[in-house]
XYZ file of N, CA and C in Angstrom:
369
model
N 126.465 113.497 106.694
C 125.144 113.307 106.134
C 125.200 112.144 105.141
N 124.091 111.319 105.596
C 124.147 109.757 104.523
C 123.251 110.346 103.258
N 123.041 109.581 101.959
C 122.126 110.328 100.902
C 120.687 110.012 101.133
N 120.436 109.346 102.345
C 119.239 109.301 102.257
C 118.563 110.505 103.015
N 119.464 111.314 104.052
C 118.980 112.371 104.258
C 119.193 113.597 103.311
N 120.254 113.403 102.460
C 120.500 114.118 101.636
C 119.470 114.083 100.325
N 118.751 113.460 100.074
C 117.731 113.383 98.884
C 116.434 113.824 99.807
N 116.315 113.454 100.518
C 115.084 113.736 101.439
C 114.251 114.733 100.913
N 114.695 115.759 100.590
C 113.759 116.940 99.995
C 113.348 116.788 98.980
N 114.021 116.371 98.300
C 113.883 115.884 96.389
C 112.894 115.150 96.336
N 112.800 114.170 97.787
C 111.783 112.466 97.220
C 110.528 113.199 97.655
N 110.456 113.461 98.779
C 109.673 114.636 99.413
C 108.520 115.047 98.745
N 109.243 116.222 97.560
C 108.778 116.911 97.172
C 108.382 116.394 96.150
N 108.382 115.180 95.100
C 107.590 114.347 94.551
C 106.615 113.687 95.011
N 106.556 113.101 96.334
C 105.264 113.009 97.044
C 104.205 113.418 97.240
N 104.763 114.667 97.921
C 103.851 115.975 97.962
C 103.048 115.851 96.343
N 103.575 116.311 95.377
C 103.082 116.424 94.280
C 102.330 115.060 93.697
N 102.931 113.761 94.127
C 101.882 112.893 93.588
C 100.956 112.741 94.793
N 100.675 113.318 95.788
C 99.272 113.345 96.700
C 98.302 114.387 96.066
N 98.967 115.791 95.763
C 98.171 116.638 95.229
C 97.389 115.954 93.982
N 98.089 115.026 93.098
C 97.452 114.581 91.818
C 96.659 113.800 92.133
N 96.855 112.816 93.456
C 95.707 111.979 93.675
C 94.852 112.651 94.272
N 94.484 113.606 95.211
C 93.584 114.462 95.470
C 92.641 115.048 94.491
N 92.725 115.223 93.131
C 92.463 115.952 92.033
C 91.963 115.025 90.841
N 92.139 113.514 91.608
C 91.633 112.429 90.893
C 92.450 112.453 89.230
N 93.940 112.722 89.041
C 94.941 112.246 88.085
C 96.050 111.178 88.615
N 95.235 110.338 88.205
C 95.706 109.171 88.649
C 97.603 108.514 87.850
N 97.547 108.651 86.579
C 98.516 108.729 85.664
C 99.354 109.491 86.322
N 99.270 111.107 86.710
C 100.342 112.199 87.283
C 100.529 111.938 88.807
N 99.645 111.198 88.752
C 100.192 110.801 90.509
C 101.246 109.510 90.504
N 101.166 108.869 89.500
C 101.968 107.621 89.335
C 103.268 108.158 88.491
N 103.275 109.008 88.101
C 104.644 109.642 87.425
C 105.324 110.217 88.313
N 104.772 110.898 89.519
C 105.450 111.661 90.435
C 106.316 110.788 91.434
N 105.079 109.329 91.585
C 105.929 108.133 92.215
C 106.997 107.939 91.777
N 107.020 107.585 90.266
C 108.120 107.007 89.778
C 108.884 108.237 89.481
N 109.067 109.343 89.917
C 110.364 110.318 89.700
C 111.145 110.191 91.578
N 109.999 110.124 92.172
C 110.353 110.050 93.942
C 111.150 108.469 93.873
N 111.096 107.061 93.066
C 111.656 106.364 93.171
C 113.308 106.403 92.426
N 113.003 107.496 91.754
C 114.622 107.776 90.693
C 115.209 108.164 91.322
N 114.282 109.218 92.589
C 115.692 110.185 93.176
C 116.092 109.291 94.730
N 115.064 108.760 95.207
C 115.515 107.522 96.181
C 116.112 106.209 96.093
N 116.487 105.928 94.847
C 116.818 104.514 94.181
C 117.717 104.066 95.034
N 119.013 105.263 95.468
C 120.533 104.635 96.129
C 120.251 104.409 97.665
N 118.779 104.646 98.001
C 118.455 104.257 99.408
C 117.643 103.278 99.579
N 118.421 102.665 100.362
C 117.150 101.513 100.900
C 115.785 101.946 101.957
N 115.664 103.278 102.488
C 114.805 103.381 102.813
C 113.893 104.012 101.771
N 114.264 104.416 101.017
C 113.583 105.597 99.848
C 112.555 104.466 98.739
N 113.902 103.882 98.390
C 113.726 103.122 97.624
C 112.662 102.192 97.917
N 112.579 101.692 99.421
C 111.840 100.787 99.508
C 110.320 101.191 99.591
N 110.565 102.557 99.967
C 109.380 103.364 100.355
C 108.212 103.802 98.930
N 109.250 104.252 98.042
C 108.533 104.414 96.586
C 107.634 103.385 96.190
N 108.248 101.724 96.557
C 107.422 100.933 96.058
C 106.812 100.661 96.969
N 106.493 100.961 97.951
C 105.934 100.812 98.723
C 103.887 101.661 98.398
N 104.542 102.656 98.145
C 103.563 103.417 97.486
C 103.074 103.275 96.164
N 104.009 102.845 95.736
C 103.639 102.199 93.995
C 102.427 101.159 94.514
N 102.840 100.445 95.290
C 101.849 99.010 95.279
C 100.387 99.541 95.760
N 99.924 100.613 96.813
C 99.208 101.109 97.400
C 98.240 101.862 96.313
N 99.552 102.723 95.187
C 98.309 103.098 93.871
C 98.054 101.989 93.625
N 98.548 101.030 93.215
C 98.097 99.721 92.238
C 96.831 99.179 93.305
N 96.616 98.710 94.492
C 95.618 98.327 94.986
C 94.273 99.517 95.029
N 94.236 100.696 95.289
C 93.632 101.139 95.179
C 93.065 101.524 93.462
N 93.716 101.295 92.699
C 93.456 101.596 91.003
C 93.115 100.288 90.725
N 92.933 99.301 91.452
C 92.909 98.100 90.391
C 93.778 97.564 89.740
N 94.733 97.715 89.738
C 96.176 97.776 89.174
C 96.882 96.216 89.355
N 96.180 95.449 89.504
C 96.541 93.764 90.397
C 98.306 93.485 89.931
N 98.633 94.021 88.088
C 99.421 93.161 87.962
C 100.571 94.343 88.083
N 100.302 95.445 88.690
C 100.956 96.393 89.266
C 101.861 96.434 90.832
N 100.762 95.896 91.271
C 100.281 95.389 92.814
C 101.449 93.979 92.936
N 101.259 93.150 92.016
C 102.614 92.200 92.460
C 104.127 92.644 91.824
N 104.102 93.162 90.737
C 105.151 93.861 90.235
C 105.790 94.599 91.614
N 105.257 95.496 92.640
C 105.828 95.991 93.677
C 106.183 94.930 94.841
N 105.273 93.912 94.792
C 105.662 93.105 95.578
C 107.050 92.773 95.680
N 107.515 92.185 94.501
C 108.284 91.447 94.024
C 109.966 92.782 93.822
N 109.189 93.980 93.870
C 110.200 95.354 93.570
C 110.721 95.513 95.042
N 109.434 95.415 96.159
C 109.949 95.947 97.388
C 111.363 94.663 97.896
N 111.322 93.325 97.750
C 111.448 92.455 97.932
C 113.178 92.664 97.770
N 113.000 92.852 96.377
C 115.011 93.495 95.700
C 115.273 94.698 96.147
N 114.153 95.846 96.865
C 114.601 96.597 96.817
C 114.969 96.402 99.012
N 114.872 95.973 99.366
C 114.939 95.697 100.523
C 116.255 95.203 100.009
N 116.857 94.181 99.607
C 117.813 92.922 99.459
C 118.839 93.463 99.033
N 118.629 93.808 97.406
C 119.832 94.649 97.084
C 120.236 96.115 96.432
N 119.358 97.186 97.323
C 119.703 98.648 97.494
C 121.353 98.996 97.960
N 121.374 98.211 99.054
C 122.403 98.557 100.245
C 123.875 98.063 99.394
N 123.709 96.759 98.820
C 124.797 96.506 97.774
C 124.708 96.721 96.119
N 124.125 97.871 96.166
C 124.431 97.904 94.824
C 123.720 97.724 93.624
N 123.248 96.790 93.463
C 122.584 96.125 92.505
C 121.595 96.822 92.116
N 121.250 98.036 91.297
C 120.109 98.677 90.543
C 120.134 99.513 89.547
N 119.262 99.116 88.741
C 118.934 100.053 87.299
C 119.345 101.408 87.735
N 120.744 102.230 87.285
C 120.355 103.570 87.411
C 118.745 104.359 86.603
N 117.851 104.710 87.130
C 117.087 105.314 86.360
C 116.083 105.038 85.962
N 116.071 103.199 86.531
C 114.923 102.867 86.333
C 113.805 103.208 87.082
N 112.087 103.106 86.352
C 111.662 104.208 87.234
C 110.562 103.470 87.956
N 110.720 102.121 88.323
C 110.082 101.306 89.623
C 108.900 100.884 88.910
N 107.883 100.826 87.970
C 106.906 100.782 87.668
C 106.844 99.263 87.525
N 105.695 98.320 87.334
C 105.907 97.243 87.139
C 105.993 96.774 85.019
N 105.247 97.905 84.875
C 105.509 97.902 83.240
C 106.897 97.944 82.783
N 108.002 98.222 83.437
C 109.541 98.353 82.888
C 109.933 97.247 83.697
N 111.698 96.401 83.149
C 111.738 95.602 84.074
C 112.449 96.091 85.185
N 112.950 95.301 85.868
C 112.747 95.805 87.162
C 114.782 95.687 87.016
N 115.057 95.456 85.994
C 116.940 95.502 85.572
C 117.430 96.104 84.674
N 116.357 97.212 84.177
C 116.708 98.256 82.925
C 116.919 99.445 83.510
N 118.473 99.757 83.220
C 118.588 100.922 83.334
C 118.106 101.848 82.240
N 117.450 103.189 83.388
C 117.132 103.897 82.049
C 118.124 105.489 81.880
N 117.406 106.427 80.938
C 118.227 107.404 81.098
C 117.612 108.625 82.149
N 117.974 108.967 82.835
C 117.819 110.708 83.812
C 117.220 111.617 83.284
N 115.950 111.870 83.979
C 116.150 113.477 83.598
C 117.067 114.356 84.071
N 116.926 115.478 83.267
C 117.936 116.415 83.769
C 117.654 116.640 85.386
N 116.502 117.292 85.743
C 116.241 117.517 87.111
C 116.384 116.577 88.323
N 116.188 115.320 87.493
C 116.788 114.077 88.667
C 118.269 113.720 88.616
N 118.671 113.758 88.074
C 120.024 114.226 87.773
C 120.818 114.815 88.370
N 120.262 116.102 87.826
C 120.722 117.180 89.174
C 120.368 117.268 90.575
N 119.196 117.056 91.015
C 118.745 116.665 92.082
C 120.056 115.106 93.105
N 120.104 114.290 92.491
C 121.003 113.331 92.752
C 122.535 114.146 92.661
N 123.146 114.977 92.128
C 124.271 115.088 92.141
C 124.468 115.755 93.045
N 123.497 116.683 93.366
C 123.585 117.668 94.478
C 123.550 117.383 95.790
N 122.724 116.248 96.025
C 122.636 115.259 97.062
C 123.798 114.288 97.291
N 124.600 114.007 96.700
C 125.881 113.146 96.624
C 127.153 114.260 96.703
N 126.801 115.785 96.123
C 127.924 116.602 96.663
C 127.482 116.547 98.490
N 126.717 116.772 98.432
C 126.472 116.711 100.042
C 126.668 115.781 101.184
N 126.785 114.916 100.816
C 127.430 113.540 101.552
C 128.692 113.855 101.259
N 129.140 113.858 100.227
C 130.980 114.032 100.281
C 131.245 115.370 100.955
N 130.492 116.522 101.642
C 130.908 117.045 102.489
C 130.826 117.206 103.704
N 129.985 115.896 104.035
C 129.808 115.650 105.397
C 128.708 116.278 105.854
């Protein structure tokens, strides 16, 4: 098992939860849920690319323009250099942070990620 199937549930299930917030018109809790689904997909290039992918989609639909190229410019590195390496542990994809600051974990992403990386090391 690679970690991108191994997080799968984790990113998942932040999705889920930032659709419910956009359904409910909380726009803010729907963009927090993004950026926890991009913490726990960061070490994948499909995850990863996918978060901002959705980041940019709130930003066009919110008006969000300088949001909207911030992902541009996120999907771009995150396509390029996911696969080698190169990323903020923790950073949480938004275009307001930069896009080379690591930040610190929550506990639950944290754990969520470790548990997902025991799982690849057991095949």
């Amino acid at each position: 098992m690679n970690f991108t199937q191994a997080i799968r549930y984790a990113v998942l299930r932040e999705l889920v939860m930032a659709r419910r917030a956009r359904l409910s018109t909380q726009r803010t809790q729907e963009f927090k849920h993004l950026e926890n689904a991009h913490v726990l997909g960061q070490e994948s290039t499909y995850w990863h690319t996918y978060t901002h992918w959705l980041m940019l989609v709130w930003g066009w639909k919110n008006k969000a323009y300088s949001e909207v190229v911030g992902q541009i410019l996120r999907i771009v590195g995150a396509i390029s250099k996911t696969a080698i390496g190169l990323l903020p542990t923790g950073n949480t994809g938004g275009a307001n942070v930069s896009p080379f600051k690591p930040m610190s974990l929550s506990s639950e992403c944290a754990q969520a990620i470790a548990q997902a990386k025991s799982r690849c090391a057991k095949g």
